[in-house]
Short mmCIF file of C-alpha atoms in Angstrom, two decimals:
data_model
loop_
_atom_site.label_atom_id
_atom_site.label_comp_id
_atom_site.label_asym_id
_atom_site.label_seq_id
_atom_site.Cartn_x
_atom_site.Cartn_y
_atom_site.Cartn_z
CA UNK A 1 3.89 -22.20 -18.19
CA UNK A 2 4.59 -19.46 -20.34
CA UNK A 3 8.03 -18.36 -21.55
CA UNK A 4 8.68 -15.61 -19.60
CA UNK A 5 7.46 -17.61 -16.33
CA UNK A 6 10.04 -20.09 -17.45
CA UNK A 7 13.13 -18.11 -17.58
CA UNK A 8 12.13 -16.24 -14.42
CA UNK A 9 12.12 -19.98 -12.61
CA UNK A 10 15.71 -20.45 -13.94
CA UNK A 11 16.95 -17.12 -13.58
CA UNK A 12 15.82 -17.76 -9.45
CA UNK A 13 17.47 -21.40 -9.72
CA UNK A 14 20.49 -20.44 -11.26
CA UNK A 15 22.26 -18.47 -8.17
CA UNK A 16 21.60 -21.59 -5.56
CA UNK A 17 23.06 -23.83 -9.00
CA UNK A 18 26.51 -22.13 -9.74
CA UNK A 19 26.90 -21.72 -5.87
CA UNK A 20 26.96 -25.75 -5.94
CA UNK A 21 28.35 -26.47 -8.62
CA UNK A 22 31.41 -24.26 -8.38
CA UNK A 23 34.00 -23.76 -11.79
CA UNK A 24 31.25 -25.72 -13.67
CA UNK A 25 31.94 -25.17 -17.34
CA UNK A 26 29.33 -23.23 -19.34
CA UNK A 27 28.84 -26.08 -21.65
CA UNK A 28 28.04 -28.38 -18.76
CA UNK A 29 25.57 -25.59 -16.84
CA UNK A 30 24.08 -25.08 -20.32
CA UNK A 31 23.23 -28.78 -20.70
CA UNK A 32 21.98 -28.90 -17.04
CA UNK A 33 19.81 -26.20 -16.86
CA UNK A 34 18.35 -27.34 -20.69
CA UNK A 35 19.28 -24.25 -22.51
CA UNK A 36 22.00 -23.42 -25.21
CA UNK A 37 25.07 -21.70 -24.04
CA UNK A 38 23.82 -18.19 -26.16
CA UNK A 39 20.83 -18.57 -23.89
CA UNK A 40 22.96 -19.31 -20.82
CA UNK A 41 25.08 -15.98 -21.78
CA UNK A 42 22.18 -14.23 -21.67
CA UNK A 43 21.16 -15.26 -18.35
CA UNK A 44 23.72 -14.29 -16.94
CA UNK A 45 23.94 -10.72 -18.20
CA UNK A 46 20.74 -10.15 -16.51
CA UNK A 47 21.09 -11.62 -13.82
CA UNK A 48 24.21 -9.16 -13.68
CA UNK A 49 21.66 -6.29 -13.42
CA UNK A 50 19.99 -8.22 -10.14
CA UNK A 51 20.86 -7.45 -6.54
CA UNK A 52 19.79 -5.26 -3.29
CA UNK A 53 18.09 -1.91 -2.97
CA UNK A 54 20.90 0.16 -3.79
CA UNK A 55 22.03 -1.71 -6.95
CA UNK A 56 25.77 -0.68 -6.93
CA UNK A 57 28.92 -2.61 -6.39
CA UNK A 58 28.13 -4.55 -3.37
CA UNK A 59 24.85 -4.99 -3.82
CA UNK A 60 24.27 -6.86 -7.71
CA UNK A 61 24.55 -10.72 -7.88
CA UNK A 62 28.43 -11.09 -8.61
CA UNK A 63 30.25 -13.79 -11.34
CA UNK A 64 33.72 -14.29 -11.51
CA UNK A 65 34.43 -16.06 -15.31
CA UNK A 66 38.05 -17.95 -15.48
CA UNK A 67 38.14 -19.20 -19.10
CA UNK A 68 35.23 -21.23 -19.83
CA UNK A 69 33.93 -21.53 -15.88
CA UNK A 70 31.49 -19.60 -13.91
CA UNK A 71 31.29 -19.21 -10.58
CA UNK A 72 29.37 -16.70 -8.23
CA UNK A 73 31.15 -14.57 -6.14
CA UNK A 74 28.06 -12.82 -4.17
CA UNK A 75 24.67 -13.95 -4.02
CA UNK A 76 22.64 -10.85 -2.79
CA UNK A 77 20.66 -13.36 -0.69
CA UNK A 78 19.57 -15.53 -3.95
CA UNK A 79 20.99 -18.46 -1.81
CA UNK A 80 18.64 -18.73 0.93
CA UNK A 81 14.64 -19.04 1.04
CA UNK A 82 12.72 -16.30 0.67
CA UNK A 83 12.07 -14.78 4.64
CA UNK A 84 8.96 -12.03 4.89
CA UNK A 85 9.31 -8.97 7.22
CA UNK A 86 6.32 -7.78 8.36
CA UNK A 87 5.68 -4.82 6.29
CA UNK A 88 6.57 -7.06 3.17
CA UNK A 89 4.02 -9.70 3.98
CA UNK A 90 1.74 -7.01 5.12
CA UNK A 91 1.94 -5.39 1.13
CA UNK A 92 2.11 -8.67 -0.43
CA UNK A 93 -1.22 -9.50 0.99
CA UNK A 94 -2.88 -6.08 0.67
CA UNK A 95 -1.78 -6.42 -3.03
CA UNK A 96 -2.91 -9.99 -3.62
CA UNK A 97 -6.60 -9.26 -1.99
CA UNK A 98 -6.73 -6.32 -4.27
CA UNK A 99 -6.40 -8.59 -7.09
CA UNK A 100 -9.22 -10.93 -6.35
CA UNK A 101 -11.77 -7.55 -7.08
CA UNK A 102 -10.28 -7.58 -10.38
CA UNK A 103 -12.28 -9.83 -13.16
CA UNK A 104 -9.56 -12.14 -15.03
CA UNK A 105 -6.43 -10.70 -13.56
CA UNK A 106 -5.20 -13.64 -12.30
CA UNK A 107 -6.59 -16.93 -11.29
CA UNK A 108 -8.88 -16.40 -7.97
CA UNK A 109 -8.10 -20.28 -6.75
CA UNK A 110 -3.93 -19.45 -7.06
CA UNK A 111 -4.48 -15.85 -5.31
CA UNK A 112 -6.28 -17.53 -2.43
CA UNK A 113 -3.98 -20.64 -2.00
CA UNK A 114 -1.28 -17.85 -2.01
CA UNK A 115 -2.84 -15.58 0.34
CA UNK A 116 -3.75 -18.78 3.11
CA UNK A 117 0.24 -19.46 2.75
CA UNK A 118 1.43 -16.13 3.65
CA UNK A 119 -0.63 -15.46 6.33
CA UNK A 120 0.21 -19.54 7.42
CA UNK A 121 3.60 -18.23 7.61
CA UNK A 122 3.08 -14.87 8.59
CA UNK A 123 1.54 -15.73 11.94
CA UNK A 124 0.91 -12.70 13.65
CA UNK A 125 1.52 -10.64 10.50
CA UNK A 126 -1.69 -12.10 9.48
CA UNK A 127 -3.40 -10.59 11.86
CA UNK A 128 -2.56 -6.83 11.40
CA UNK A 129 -3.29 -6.92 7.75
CA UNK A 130 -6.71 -5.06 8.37
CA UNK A 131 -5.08 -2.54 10.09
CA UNK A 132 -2.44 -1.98 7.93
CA UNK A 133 -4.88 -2.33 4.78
CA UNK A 134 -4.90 1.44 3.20
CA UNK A 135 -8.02 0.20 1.23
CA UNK A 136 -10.88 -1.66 3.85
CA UNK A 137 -13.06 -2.90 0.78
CA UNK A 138 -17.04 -2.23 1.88
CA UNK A 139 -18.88 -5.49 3.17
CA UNK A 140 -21.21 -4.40 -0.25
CA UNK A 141 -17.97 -5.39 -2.67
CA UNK A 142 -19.25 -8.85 -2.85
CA UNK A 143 -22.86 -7.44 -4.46
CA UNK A 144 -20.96 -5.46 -6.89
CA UNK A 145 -18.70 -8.18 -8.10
CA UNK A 146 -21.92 -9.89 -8.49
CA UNK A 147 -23.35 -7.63 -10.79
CA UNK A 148 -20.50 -7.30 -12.95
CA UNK A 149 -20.20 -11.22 -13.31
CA UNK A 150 -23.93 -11.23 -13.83
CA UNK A 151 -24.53 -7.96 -16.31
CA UNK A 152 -27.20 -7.06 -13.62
CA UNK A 153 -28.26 -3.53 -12.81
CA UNK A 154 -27.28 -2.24 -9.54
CA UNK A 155 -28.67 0.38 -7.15
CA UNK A 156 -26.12 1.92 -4.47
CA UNK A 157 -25.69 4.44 -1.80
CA UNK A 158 -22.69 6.06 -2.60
CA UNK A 159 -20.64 8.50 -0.14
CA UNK A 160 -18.67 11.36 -1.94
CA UNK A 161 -15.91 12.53 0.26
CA UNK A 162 -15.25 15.32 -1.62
CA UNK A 163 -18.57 16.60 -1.21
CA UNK A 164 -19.57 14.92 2.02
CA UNK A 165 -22.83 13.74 0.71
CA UNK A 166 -24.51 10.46 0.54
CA UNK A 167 -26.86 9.88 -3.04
CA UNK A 168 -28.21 6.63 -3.96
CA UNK A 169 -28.19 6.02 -8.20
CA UNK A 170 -28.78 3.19 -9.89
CA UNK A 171 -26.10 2.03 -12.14
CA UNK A 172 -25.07 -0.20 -15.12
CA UNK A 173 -21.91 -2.00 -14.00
CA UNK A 174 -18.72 -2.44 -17.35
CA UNK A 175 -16.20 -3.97 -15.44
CA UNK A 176 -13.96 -4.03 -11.81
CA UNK A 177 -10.77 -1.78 -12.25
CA UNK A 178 -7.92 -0.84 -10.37
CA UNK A 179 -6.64 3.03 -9.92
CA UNK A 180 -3.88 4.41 -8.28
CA UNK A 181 -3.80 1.31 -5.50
CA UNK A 182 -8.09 1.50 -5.29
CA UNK A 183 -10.70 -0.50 -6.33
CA UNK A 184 -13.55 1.00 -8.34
CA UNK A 185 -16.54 -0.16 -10.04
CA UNK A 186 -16.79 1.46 -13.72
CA UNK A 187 -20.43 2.04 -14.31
CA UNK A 188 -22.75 3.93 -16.64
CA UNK A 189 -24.66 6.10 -13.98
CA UNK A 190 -28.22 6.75 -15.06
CA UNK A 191 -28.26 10.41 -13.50
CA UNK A 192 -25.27 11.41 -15.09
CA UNK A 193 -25.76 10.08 -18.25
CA UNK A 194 -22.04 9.29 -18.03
CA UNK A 195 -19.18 6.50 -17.19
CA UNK A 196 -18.51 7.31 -13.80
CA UNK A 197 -15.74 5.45 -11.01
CA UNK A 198 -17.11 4.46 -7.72
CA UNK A 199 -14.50 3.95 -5.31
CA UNK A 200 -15.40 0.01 -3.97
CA UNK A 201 -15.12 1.68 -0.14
CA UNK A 202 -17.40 4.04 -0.42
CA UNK A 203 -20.30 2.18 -1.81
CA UNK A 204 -22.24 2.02 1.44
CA UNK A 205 -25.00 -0.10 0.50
CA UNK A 206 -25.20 -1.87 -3.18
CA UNK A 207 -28.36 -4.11 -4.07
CA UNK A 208 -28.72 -6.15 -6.95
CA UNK A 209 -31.76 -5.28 -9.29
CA UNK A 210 -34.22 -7.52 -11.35
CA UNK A 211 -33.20 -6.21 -14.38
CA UNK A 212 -29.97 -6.70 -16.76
CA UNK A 213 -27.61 -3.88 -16.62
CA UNK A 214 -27.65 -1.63 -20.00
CA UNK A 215 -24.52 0.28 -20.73
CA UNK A 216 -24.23 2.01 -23.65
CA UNK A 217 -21.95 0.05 -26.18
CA UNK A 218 -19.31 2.73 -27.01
CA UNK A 219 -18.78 3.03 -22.80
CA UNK A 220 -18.38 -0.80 -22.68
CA UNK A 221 -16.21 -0.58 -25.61
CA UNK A 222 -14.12 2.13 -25.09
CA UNK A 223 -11.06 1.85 -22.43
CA UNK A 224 -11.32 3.32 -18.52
CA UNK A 225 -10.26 6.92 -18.79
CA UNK A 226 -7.68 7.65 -15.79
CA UNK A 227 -6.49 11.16 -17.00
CA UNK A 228 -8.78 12.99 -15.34
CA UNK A 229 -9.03 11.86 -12.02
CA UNK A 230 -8.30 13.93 -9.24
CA UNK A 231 -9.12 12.59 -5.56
CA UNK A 232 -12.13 10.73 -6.24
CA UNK A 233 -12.81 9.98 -9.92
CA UNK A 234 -16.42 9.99 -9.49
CA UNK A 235 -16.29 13.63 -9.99
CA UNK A 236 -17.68 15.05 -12.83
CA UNK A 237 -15.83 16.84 -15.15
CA UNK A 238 -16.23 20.62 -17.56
CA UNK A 239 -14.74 21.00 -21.07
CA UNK A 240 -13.34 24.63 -21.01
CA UNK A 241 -12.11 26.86 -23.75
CA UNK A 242 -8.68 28.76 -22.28
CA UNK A 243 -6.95 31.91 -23.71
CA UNK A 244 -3.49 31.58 -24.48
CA UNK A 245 -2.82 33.99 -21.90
CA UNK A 246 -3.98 31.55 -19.36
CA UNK A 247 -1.61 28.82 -20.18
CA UNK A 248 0.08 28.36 -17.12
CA UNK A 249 -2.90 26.86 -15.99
CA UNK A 250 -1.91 24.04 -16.70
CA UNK A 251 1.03 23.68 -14.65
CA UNK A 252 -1.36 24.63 -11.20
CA UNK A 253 -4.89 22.47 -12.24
CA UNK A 254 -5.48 19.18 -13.27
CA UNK A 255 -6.32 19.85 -16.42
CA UNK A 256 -6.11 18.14 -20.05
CA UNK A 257 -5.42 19.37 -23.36
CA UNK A 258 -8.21 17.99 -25.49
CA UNK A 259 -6.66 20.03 -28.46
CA UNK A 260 -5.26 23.21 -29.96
CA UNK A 261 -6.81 25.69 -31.42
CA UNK A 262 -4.41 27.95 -34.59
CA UNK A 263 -4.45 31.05 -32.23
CA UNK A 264 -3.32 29.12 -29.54
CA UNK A 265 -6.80 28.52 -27.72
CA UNK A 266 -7.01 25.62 -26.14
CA UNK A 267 -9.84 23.45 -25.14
CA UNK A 268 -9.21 21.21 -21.94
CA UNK A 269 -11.13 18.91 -19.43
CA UNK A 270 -11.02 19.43 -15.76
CA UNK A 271 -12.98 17.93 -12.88
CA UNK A 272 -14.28 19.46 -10.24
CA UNK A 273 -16.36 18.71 -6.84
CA UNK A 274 -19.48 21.21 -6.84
CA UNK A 275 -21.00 23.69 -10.06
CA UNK A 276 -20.95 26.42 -7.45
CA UNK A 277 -16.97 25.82 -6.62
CA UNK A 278 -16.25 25.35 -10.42
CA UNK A 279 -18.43 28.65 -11.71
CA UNK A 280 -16.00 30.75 -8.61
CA UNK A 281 -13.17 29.48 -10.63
CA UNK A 282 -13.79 30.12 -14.01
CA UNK A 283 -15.49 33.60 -13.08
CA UNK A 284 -12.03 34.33 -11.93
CA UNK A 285 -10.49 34.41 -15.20
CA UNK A 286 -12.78 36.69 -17.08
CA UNK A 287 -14.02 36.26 -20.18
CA UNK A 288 -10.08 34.23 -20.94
CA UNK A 289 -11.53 31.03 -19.44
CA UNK A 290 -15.15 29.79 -21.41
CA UNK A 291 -17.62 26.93 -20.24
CA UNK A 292 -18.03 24.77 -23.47
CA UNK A 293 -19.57 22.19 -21.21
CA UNK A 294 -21.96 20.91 -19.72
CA UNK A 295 -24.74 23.18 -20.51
CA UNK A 296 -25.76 23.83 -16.57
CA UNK A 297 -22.26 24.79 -15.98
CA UNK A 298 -21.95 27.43 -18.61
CA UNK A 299 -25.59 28.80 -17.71
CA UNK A 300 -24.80 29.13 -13.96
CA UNK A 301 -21.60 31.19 -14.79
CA UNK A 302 -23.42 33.27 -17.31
CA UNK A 303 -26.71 33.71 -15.25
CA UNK A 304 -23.54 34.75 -12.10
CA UNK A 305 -21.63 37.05 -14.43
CA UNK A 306 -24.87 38.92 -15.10
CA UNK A 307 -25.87 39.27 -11.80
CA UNK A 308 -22.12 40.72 -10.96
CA UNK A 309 -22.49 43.16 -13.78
CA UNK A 310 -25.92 44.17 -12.53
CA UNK A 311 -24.82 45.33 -8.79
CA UNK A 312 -22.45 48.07 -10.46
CA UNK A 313 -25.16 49.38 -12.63
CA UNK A 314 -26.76 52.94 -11.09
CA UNK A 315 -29.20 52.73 -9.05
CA UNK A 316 -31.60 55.13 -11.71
CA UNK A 317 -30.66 53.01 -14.78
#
């Protein structure tokens, strides 16, 4: 067990301990909990800091220290076994089963032997989990975990809800990650040419291919980029050059300073759900907002902008 799962087992004992062994002397709590009495001080300066929702005079585990004893004084529930509500079982669940999607987060044997004993004692709790899950994972999740643990290729059907459309790709699986309370699968996407996040409940079909999934090495490498996402991080995303007369941008978009430029120019990332949506939006600003990229972003803008210009031209030339 390691250290910090140590203390944390007799920082939970120590409440119950000093409630039944009342007046003990530090030296003697010290020598029966197998610590020194620095370490024993410690402990119970944190566990000073513990309590209820609220955490104010009332509600924090309570000492009272007459010379050299210790005894407690309130327990904040510490005392008694640990008692579910429904809503608390409910999230402890949801959160464990999230867990298992996740490659080496925690030991899949433990998570389950948890997860049979909650819902043992939760009884009927149990039994609204699925309803209460925010996150149904797709009956395709097992397939994808598959192909991660295997390196294999995978082809899905994969529903954007931004977009309300439904394209099948075939991917190159990286690794299982967790966003914002969702699972996704991090993938190098063959038509994008990118690292892209597939949320694991929207996959609607995933089948393994006979052929050994080929990332790039710098994707597999690098870490999974979260600062962009906005609603579904499968979006793609346009590098855009802003005028410093546009920075309070920034405040209203979800947008991301790649750097600054010495006249104040910035150059930013910012996702977005269609070309046709994002080339509106940066035909709004003029020529203060620039497409750097991609390429068939910049030309639909340009190819739009001309078009514009060309209605107010006179009819004769």
């Amino acid at each position: 067990m390691s250290n910090v799962s140590t203390r944390l087992v007799r920082l939970l004992n120590m409440v119950p301990y000093f409630q039944a062994n009342p007046r003990i002397t530090r030296a003697e709590a010290a020598a029966a909990l197998g610590v020194t009495e620095k370490q024993l001080h410690v402990d119970l300066e944190q566990l000073w800091l513990c309590g209820l929702p609220g955490y104010g005079p009332g509600d924090l585990i309570d000492f009272d220290f007459e010379g050299d004893t210790v005894e407690v004084t309130f327990t904040a529930g510490m005392d008694h076994p640990l008692r579910l509500t429904s809503p608390e079982a409910t999230g402890v669940l949801v959160a464990l089963r999230a867990l298992l999607d996740v490659p080496g987060m925690l030991d899949p044997e433990a998570a389950r032997s948890a997860i049979a004993k909650i819902e043992s004692a939760a009884g009927e709790v149990a039994g609204s989990v699925a309803a209460a899950d925010p996150e149904p994972v797709s009956g395709h999740a097992s397939s994808v975990r598959a192909a991660v643990r295997d390196r294999r290729a995978l082809e899905i059907d994969y529903y954007s809800a931004s977009r309300d459309t439904l394209s099948t790709r075939v991917v190159d699986p990286i690794r299982i990650v967790l966003v914002a309370d969702r699972t996704y699968l991090e993938a190098w996407c063959r038509t994008a040419e990118d690292v892209r996040l597939f949320r694991l409940d929207r996959i609607v079909d995933a089948r393994l291919l006979d052929e050994p999934a080929a990332p790039p090495e710098p994707a597999v490498q690098a870490e999974t980029d979260t600062s962009l996402f906005d609603a579904d991080p499968s979006l793609p995303s346009a590098t855009l050059l802003i005028a410093p007369s546009e920075g309070w941008m920034f405040d209203y978009y979800p947008l991301r300073v790649v750097r600054e430029l010495a006249d104040g120019t910035c150059e930013a990332t910012m996702t977005y759900a269609s070309d046709e949506w994002m080339a509106r939006f940066v035909l709004g600003f003029g020529s203060t907002v620039t497409v750097l990229d991609p390429k068939s972003l910049a030309d639909r803008v340009r190819d739009s902008a001309a078009k514009a210009l060309a209605a107010y031209e006179p009819s004769g030339g």
